[in-house]
Short mmCIF file of C-alpha atoms and ligand atoms in Angstrom, two decimals:
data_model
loop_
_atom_site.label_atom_id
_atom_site.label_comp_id
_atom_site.label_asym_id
_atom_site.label_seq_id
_atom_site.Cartn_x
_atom_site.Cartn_y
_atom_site.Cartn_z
CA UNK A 1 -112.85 54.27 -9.56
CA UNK A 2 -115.69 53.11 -7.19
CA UNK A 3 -116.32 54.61 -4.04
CA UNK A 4 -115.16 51.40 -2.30
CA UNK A 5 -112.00 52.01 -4.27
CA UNK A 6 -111.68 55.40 -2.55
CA UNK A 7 -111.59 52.60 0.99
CA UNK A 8 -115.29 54.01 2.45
CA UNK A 9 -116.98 52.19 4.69
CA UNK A 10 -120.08 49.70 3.44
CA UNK A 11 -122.59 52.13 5.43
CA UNK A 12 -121.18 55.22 3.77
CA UNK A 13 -121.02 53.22 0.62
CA UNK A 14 -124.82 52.72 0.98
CA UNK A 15 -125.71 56.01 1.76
CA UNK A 16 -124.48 57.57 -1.64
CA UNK A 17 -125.90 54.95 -3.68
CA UNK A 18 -129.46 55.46 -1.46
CA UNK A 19 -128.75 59.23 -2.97
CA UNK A 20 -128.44 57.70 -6.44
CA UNK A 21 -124.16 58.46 -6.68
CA UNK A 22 -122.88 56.08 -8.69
CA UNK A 23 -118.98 56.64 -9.26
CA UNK A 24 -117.21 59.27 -7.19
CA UNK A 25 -116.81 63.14 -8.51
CA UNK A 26 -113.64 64.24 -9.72
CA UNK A 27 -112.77 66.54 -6.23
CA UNK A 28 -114.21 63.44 -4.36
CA UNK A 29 -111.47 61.06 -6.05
CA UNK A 30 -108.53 63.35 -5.38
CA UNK A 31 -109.30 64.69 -1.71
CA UNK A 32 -111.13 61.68 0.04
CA UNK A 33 -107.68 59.31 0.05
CA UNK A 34 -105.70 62.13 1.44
CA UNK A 35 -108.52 63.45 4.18
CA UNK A 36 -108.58 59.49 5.43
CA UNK A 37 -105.07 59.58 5.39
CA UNK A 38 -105.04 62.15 7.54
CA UNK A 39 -103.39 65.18 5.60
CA UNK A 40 -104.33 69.00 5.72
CA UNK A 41 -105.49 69.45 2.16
CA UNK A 42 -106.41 72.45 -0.32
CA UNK A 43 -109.09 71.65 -2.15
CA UNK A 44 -110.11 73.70 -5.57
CA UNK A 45 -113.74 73.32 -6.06
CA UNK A 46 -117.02 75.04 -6.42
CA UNK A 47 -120.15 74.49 -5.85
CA UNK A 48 -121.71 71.94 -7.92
CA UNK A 49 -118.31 69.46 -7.95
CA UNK A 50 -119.31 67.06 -5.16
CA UNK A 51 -117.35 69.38 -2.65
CA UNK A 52 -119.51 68.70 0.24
CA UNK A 53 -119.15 64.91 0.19
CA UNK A 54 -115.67 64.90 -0.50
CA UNK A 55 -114.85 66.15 2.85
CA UNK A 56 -118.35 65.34 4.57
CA UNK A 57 -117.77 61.60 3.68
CA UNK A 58 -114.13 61.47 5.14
CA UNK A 59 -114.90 63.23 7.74
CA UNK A 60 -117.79 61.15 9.29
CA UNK A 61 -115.75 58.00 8.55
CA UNK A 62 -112.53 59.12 10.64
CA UNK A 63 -114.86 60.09 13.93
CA UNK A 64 -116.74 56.55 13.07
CA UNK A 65 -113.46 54.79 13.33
CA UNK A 66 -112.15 56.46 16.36
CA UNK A 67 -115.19 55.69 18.01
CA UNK A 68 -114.63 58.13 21.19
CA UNK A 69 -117.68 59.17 22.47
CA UNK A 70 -117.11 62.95 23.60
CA UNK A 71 -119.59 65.74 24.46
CA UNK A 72 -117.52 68.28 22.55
CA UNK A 73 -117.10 68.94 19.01
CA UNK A 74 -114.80 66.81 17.48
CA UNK A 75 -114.65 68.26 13.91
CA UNK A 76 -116.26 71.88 13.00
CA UNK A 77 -117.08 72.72 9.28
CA UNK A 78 -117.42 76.84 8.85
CA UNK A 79 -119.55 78.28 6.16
CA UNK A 80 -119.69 81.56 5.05
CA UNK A 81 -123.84 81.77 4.88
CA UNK A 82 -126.98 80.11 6.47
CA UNK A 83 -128.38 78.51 3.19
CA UNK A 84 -124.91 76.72 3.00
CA UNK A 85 -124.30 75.53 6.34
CA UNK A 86 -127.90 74.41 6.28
CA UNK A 87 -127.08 72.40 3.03
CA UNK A 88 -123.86 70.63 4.76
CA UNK A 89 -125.53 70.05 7.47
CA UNK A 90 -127.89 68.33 5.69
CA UNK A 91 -125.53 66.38 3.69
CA UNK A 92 -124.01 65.16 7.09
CA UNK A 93 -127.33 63.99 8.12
CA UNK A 94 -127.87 62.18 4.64
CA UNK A 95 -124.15 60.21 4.62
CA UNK A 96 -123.89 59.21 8.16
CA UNK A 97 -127.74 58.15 8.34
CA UNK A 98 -125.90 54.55 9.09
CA UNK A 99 -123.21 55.45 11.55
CA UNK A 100 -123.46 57.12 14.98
CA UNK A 101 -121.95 60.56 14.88
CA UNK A 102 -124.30 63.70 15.97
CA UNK A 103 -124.16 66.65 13.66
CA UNK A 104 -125.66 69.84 14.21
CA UNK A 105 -125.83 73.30 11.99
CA UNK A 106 -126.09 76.64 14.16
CA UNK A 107 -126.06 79.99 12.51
CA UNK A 108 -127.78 83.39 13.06
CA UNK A 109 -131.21 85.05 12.33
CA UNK A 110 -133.17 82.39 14.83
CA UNK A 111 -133.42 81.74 18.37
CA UNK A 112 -129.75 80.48 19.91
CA UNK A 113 -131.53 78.85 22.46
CA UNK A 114 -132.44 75.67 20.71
CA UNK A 115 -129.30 75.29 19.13
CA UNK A 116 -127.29 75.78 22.99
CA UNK A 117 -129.85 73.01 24.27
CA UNK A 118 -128.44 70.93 21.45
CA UNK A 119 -124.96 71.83 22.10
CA UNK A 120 -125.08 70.92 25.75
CA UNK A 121 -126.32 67.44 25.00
CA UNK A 122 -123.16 67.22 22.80
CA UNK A 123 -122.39 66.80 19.34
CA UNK A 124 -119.96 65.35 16.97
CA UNK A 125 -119.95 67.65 13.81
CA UNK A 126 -120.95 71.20 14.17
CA UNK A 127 -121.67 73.29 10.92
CA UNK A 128 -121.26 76.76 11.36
CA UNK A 129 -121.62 79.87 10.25
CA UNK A 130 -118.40 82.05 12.04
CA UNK A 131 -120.62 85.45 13.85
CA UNK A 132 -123.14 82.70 15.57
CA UNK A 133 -120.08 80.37 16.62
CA UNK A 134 -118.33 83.26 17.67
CA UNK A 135 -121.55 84.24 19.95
CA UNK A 136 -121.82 80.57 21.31
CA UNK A 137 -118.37 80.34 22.47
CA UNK A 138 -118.63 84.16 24.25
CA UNK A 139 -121.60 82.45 26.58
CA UNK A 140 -119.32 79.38 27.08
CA UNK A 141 -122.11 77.28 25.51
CA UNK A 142 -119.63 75.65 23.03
CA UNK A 143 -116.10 74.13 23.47
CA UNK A 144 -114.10 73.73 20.70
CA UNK A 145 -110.82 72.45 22.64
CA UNK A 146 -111.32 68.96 20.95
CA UNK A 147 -111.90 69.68 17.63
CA UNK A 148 -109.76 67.84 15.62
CA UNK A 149 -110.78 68.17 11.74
CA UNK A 150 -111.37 72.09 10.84
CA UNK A 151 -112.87 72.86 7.34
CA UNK A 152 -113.19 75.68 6.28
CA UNK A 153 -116.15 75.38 3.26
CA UNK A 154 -116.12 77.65 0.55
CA UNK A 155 -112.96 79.97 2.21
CA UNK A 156 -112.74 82.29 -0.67
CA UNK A 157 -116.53 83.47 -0.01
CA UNK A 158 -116.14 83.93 3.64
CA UNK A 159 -112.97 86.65 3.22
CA UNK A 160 -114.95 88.16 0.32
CA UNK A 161 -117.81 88.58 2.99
CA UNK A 162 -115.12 90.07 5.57
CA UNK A 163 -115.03 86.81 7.89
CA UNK A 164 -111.67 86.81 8.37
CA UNK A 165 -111.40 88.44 11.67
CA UNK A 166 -114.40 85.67 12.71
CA UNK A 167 -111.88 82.78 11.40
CA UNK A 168 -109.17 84.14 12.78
CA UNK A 169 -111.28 84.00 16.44
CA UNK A 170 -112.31 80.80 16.11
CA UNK A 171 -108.77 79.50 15.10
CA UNK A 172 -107.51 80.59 18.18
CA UNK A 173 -110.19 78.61 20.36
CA UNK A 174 -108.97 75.48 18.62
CA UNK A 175 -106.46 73.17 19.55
CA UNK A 176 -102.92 73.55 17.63
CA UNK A 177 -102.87 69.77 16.66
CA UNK A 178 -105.90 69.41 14.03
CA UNK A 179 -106.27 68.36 10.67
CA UNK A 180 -107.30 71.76 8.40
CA UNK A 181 -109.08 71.29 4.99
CA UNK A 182 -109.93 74.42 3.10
CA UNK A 183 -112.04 74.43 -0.15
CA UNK A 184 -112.11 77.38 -2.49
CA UNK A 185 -113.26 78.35 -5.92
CA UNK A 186 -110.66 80.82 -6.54
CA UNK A 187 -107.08 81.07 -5.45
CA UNK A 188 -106.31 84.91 -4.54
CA UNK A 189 -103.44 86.07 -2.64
CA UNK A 190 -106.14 86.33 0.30
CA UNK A 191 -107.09 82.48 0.06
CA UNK A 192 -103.35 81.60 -0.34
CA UNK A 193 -102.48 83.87 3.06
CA UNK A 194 -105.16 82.48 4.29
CA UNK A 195 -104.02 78.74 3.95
CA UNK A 196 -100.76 79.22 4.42
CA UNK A 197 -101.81 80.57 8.28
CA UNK A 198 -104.30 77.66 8.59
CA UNK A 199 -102.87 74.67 7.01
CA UNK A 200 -99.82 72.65 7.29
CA UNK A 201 -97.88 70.72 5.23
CA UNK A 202 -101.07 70.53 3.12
CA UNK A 203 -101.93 68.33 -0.28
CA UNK A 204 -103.63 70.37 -3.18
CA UNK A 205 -106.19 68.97 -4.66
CA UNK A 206 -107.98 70.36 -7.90
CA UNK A 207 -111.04 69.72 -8.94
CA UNK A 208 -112.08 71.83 -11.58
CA UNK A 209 -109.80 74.09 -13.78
CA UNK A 210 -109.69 77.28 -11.86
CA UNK A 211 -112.20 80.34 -12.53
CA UNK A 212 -113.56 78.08 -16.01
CA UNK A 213 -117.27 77.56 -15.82
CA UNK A 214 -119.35 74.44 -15.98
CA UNK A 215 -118.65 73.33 -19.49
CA UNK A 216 -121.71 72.53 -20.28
CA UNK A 217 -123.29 75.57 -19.80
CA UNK A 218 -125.33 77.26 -23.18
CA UNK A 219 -124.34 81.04 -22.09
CA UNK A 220 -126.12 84.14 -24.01
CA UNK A 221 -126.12 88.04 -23.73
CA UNK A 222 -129.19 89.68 -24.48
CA UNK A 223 -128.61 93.34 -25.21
CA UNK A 224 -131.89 94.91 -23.67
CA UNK A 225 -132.60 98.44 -22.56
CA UNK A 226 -132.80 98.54 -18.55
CA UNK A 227 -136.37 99.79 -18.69
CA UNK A 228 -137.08 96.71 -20.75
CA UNK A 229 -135.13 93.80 -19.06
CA UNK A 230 -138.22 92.53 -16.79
CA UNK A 231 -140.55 92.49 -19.78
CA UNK A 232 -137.98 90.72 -22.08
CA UNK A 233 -137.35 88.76 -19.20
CA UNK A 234 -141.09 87.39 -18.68
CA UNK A 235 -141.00 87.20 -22.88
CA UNK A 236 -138.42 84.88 -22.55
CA UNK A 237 -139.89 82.30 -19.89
CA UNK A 238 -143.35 82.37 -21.06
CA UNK A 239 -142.68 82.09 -25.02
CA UNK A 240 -139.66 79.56 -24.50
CA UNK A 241 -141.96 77.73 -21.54
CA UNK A 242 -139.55 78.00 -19.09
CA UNK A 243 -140.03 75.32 -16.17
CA UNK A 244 -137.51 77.31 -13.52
CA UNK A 245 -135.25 80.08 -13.54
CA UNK A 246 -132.67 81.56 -10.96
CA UNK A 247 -132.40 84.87 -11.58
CA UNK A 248 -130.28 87.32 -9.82
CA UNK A 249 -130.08 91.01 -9.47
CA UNK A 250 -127.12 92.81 -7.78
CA UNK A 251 -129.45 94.25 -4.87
CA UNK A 252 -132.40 93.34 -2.60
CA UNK A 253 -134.65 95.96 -3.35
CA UNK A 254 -134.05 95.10 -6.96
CA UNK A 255 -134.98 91.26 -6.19
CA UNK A 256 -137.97 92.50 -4.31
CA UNK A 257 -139.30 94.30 -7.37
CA UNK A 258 -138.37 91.98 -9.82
CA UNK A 259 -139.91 89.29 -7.75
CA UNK A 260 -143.06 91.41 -7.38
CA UNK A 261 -143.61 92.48 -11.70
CA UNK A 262 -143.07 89.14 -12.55
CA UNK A 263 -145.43 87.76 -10.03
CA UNK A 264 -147.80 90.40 -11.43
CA UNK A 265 -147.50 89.13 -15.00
CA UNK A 266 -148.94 85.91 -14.38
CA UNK A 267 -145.53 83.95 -13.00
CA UNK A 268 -144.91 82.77 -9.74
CA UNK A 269 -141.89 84.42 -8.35
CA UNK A 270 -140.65 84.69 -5.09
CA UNK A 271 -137.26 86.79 -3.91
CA UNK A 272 -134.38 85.74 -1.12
CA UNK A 273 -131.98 87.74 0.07
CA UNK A 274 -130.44 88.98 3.15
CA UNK A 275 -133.27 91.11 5.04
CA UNK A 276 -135.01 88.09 5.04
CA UNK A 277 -135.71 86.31 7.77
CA UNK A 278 -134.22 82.57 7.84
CA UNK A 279 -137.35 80.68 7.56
CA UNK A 280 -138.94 82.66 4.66
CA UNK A 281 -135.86 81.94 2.80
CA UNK A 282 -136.08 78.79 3.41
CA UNK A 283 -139.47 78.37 2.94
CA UNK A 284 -139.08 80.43 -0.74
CA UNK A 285 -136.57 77.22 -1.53
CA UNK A 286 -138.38 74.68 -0.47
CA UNK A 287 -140.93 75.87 -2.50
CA UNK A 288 -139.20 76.40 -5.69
CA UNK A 289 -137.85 73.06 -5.32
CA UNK A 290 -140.63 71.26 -5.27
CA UNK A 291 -141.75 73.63 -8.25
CA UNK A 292 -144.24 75.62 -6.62
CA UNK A 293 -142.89 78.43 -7.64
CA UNK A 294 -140.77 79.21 -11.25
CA UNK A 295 -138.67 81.61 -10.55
CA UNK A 296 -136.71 82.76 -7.58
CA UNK A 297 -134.85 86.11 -7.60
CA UNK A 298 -131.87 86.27 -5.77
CA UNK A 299 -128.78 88.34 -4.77
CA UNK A 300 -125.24 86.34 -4.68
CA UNK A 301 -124.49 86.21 -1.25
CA UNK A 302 -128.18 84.46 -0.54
CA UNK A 303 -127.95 82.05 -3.29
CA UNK A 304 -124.52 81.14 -2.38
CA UNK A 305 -124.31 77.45 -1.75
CA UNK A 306 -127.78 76.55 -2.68
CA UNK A 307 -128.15 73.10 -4.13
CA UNK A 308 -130.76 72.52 -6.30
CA UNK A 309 -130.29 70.04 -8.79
CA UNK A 310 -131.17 70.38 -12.48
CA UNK A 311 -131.71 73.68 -12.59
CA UNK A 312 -132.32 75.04 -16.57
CA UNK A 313 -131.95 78.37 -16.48
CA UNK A 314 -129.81 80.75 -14.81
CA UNK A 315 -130.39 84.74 -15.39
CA UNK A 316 -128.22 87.25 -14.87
CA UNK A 317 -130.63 90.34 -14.58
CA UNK A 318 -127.89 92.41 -13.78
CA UNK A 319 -124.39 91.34 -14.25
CA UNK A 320 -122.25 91.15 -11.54
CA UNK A 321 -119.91 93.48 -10.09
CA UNK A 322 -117.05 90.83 -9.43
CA UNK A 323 -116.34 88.55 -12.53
CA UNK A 324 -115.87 85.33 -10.82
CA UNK A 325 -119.61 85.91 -9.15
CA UNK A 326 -120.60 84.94 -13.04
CA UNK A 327 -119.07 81.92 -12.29
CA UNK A 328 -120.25 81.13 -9.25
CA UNK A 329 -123.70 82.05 -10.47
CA UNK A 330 -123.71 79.66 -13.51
CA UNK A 331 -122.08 77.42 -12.14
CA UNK A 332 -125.87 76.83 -11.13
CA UNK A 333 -126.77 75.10 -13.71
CA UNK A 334 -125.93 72.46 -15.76
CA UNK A 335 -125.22 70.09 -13.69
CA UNK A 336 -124.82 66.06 -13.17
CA UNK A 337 -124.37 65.74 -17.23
CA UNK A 338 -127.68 67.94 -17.85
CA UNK A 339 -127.41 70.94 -20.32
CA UNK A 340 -127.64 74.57 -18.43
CA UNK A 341 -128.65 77.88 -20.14
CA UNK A 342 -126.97 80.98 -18.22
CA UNK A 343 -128.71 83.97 -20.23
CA UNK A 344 -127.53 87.89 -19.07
CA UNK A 345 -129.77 90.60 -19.55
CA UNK A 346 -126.88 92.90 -20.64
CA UNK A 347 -127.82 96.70 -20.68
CA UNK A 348 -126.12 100.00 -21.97
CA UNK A 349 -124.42 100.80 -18.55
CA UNK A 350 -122.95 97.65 -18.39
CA UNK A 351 -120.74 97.00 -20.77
CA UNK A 352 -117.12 98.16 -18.45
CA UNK A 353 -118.96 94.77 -16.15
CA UNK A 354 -119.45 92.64 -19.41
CA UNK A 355 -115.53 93.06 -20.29
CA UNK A 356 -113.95 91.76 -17.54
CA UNK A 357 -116.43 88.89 -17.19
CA UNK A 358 -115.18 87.98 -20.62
CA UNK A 359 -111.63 87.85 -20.30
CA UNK A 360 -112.00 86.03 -16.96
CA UNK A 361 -113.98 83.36 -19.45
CA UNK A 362 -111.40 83.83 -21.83
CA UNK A 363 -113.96 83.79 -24.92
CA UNK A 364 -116.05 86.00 -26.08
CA UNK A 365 -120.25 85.20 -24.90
CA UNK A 366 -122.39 85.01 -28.03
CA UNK A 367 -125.10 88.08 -28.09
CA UNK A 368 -129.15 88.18 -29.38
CA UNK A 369 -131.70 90.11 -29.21
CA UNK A 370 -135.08 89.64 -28.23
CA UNK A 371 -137.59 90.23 -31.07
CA UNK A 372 -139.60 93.39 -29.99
CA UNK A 373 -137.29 94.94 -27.67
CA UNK A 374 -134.94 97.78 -28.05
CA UNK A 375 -131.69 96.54 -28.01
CA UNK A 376 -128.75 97.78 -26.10
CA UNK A 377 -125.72 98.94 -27.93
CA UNK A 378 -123.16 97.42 -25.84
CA UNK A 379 -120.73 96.62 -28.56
CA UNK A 380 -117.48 97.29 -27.26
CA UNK A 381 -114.13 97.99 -28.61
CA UNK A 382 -112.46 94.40 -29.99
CA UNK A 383 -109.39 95.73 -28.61
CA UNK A 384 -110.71 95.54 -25.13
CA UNK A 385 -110.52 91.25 -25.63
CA UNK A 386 -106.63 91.76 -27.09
CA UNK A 387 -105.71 89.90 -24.13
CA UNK A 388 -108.38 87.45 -23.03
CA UNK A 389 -107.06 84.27 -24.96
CA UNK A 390 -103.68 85.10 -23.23
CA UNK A 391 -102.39 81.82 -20.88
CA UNK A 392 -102.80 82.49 -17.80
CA UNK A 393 -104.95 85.33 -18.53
CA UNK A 394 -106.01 86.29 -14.76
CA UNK A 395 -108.48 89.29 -14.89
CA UNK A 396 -109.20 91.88 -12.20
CA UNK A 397 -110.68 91.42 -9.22
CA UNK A 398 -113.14 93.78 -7.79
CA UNK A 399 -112.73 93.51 -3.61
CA UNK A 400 -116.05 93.67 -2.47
CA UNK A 401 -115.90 93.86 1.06
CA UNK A 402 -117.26 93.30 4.95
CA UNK A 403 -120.86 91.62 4.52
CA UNK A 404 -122.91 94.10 2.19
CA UNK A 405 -122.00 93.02 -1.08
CA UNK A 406 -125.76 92.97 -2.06
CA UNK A 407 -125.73 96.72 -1.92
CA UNK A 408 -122.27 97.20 -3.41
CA UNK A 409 -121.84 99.13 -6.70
CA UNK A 410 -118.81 98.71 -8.97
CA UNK A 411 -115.47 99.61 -7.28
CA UNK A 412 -112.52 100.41 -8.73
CA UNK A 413 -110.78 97.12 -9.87
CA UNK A 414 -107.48 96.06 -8.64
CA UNK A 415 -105.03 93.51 -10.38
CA UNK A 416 -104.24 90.30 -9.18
CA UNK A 417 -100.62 89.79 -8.51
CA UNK A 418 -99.63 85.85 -7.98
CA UNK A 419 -97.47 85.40 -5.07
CA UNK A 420 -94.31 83.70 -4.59
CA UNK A 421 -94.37 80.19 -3.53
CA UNK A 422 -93.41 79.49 -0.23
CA UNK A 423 -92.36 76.98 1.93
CA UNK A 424 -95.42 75.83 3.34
CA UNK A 425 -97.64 76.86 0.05
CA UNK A 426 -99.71 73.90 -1.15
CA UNK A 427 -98.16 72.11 -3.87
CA UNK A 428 -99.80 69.87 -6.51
CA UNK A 429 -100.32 66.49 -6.46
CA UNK A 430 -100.62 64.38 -9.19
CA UNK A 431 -103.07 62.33 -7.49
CA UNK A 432 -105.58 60.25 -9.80
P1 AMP B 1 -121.75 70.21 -3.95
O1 AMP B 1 -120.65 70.55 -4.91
O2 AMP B 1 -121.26 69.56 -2.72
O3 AMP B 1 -122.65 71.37 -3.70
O4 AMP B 1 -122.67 69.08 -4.66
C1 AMP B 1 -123.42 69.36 -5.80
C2 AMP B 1 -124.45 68.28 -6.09
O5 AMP B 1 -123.85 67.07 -6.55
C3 AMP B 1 -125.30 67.88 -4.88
O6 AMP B 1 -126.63 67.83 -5.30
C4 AMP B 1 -124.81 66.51 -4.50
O7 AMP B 1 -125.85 65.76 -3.93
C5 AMP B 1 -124.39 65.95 -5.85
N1 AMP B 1 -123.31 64.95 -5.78
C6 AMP B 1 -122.26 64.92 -4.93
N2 AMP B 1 -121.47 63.86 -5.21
C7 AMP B 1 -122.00 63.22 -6.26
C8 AMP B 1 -121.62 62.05 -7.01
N3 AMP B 1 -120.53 61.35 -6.73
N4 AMP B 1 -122.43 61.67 -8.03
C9 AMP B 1 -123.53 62.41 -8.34
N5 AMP B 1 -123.94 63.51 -7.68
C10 AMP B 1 -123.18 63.93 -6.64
#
C-alpha cells in the first residue's frame, strides 16, 4: 500500500516523501479512504501512529478539491494543549506546502491580537485549542458557521483535562451538516458518550491495539529510595552515556527541582510544564531537539503531543497516577522501527501506582537495581497480578479531572464498566 494507493494527490504525495514517509502508517491506511470518502470516522490512535497525517492529509486534500475560496473556517481541528495544536499546525503547514489552503493555530498564554489579525484576513484550517476558540468567537473575531470537517485530536485527553463543556460550546457554533472525526487513545464510556453526541453514522478505525504500548519499547523498574531517585537518576545517564532523556515527574515544582539538581550535576536539563509561559516552553523544545540540552523534565499534560522523533529514553521519575498516562508517556519512545528504553524510578510509596500500571500492560515489568543505591522494597503480593493476563483485562481508571492534573495526587480508582452498544455506536470495519 503506497500513498498513491490511498488516491492522494501528486502534491500531497510529494510532501510526505520531502518528509522522508515512505509507505503509509497503519491508522493512515485505514482512516484516509474513509475521511476522502467523506464519512464521520473514530479513529483509535496515539501519539506516535501517524495520527496527525491521517486526518491532516485528507483533510487538506478535500478543501483543495472543492476549491471555494471563503474567508471563514472551513474545517477546525481542536486540541486539548498548546504544544499539540502547535505540532498539527505545523504538520498542516508541512503537507499542504504545495496546495493553497491557509492554516492557522491559535491557543492561549500569548497575545490574541495577532492571531484575530490573522483570522480576519481568513483562513482555511484553524487548529485550536477549545478556552482560546471559545474567547475568539465571544469577540465575534471568528465564525465557525462554515466549518465543514470537525476533528476533534486526541478527544480522550481533552475530557480528562475537563474540556468538555468547551467542546460542547464550540459544537453548538457549528453548522449541523459537517463531517466529525474523533481520534482517541483510549475508549472510556466518556469518549464513547462523547462520539456518540458528535459523530454520525461513523466508521471505526483502529490503529493500534487499545491501551498496549509501543512494542518495541525495552521497559525497566528500578526500585530506588525517593531520597535517592535524582542521584540514581544522573548515575544512570552519565555511566550508560545517555544522549537524551524525557523524564517526567507528576508535578511542576517537582520538574523544577529535578530540572535544577540535575543541571547542577554537570547535565543540561531544562523543565516544561504548565506555569510556563508559551515561548519558554517552546524554546526548552526547540532546544532539546536540536540536542542542546539532554534532558527535559516534564509533567504529562505539557508533554502531551510532543513529537520528537527518536527519542531513547523515557523516565518515569514518578509513576503516574492514571495507568494509561504510562502509556501515553512511553509511547514516547521507540518509534519509526528504533528501539525505546522506558525506565521507572519506582519507590516504596508507590507500589498501589505500580499495580495497576501492570495489569493495564497485562505483564509483569522486569525490576533492577542500581549498584550503590538502596533499593526499594516494592515487592508486592503475586496475588495482586491474579488477574492481569485475563482477556479483556480492563484495569481501573483514576478520573483526574478539570485542568490541574499536574498537581493531582492519587484518587480513589473507579472501575470501568463497558457500555452497551448502541445504535449509532461506531462499529468496526474490517478495512485493510
Ligand atoms: P503522530 O502520531 O501524528 O504524532 O506522528 C508521529 C511521528 O510519525 C511524526 O514524527 C510524523 O512525522 C511521523 N510519521 C507520520 N506518518 C508517517 C509515515 N507514514 N512514515 C513515517 N513517519 C511518519
Amino acid at each position: 500500500m503506497s500513498f498513491e494507493n490511498l488516491g492522494l494527490l501528486p502534491s500531497l504525495q510529494k510532501s510526505v516523501f520531502a518528509k522522508g514517509y515512505t509507505r503509509p502508517s497503519l491508522i493512515q491506511k485505514k482512516a484516509i479512504p474513509f475521511i476522502l470518502q467523506g464519512k464521520d470516522v473514530m479513529g483509535g490512535a496515539q501519539t506516535g501512529t501517524g495520527k496527525t497525517a491521517a486526518f491532516a492529509l485528507p483533510v487538506l486534500q478535500i478543501l483543495e478539491k472543492q476549491n471555494r475560496r471563503e474567508r471563514r473556517p472551513r474545517a477546525l481541528v481542536l486540541a486539548p494543549t498548546r504544544e499539540l495544536a502547535a505540532q498539527v499546525f505545523d504538520n498542516f503547514q508541512e503537507y499542504g506546502q504545495h496546495l493553497h489552503q491557509r492554516c492557522q493555530v491559535v491557543f492561549g498564554g500569548v497575545n490574541i491580537n495577532p492571531q484575530i489579525d490573522t483570522l480576519r484576513r481568513g483562513v482555511d484550517i484553524l487548529v485550536a485549542c477549545p478556552g482560546r476558540l471559545l474567547d475568539l468567537a465571544g469577540r465575534h473575531s471568528v465564525d465557525l458557521s462554515a466549518v465543514e470537517i470537525l476533528i476533534l485530536d486526541e478527544a480522550d485527553r481533552m475530557l480528562d483535562m475537563g474540556f468538555i463543556h468547551d467542546i460542547r460550546k464550540v459544537l453548538n457554533l457549528l453548522p449541523q451538516k459537517r463531517q466529525n472525526l474523533l481520534f482517541s487513545a483510549t475508549y472510556s464510556p466518556e469518549i464513547q458518550k462523547l462520539a456518540q453526541k458528535v459523530l454520525n453514522d461513523p466508521v471505526m478505525v483502529d490503529a493500534s491495539p487499545r491501551n498496549k504500548p509501543a512494542e518495541r519499547v525495552n521497559q525497566t523498574v528500578y526500585t530506588v529510595a525517593q531520597n535517592q531517585k535524582r542521584h540514581a537518576l544522573a548515575h544512570l545517564i552519565k555511566s550508560e552515556a545517555w544522549p537524551q532523556a524525557l523524564v517526567f515527574t507528576r508535578t511542576k515544582h517537582g520538574a523544577n527541582r529535578l530540572a535544577g539538581q540535575l543541571t547542577k550535576q554537570g547535565i543540561d536539563a531544562e523543565a516544561i510544564h504548565g506555569n510556563k509561559s508559551q515561548t519558554a516552553r517552546t524554546k526548552s523544545l526547540a532546544r532539546f531537539k536540536e540536542n542542546e540540552i539532554r534532558v527535559l523534565v516534564a509533567t504529562d499534560i505539557a508533554a502531551r503531543g510532543i513529537d520528537i522523533n527518536e527519542l531513547p529514553h523515557v523516565v518515569n521519575f514518578d509513576l503516574p497516577n492514571v495507568p494509561e498516562d504510562y502509556i501515553h508517556r512511553i509511547g514516547r519512545t521507540g518509534r519509526a522501527g528504533a528501539i525505546g528504553n522506558a525506565v521507572s524510578l519506582v519507590a516504596d510509596a508507590e507500589r498501589n501506582l505500580l499495580n495497576p500500571i501492570e495489569r493495564l500492560l497485562g505483564r509483569r515489568i522486569p525490576r533492577k537495581i542500581i549498584d550503590g543505591f538502596v533499593a526499594a522494597s516494592i515487592e508486592d503480593d503475586p496475588a495482586d497480578h491474579s488477574d492481569m493476563l485475563r482477556p479483556n483485562y480492563h484495569a481501573p481508571r483514576n478520573n483526574a479531572s478539570a485542568g490541574d492534573r499536574d498537581n493531582a495526587i492519587a484518587r480513589p480508582q473507579r472501575r470501568r464498566f463497558r457500555p452497551r452498544r448502541r445504535n449509532n455506536t461506531p462499529t468496526r470495519t474490517s478495512a485493510a
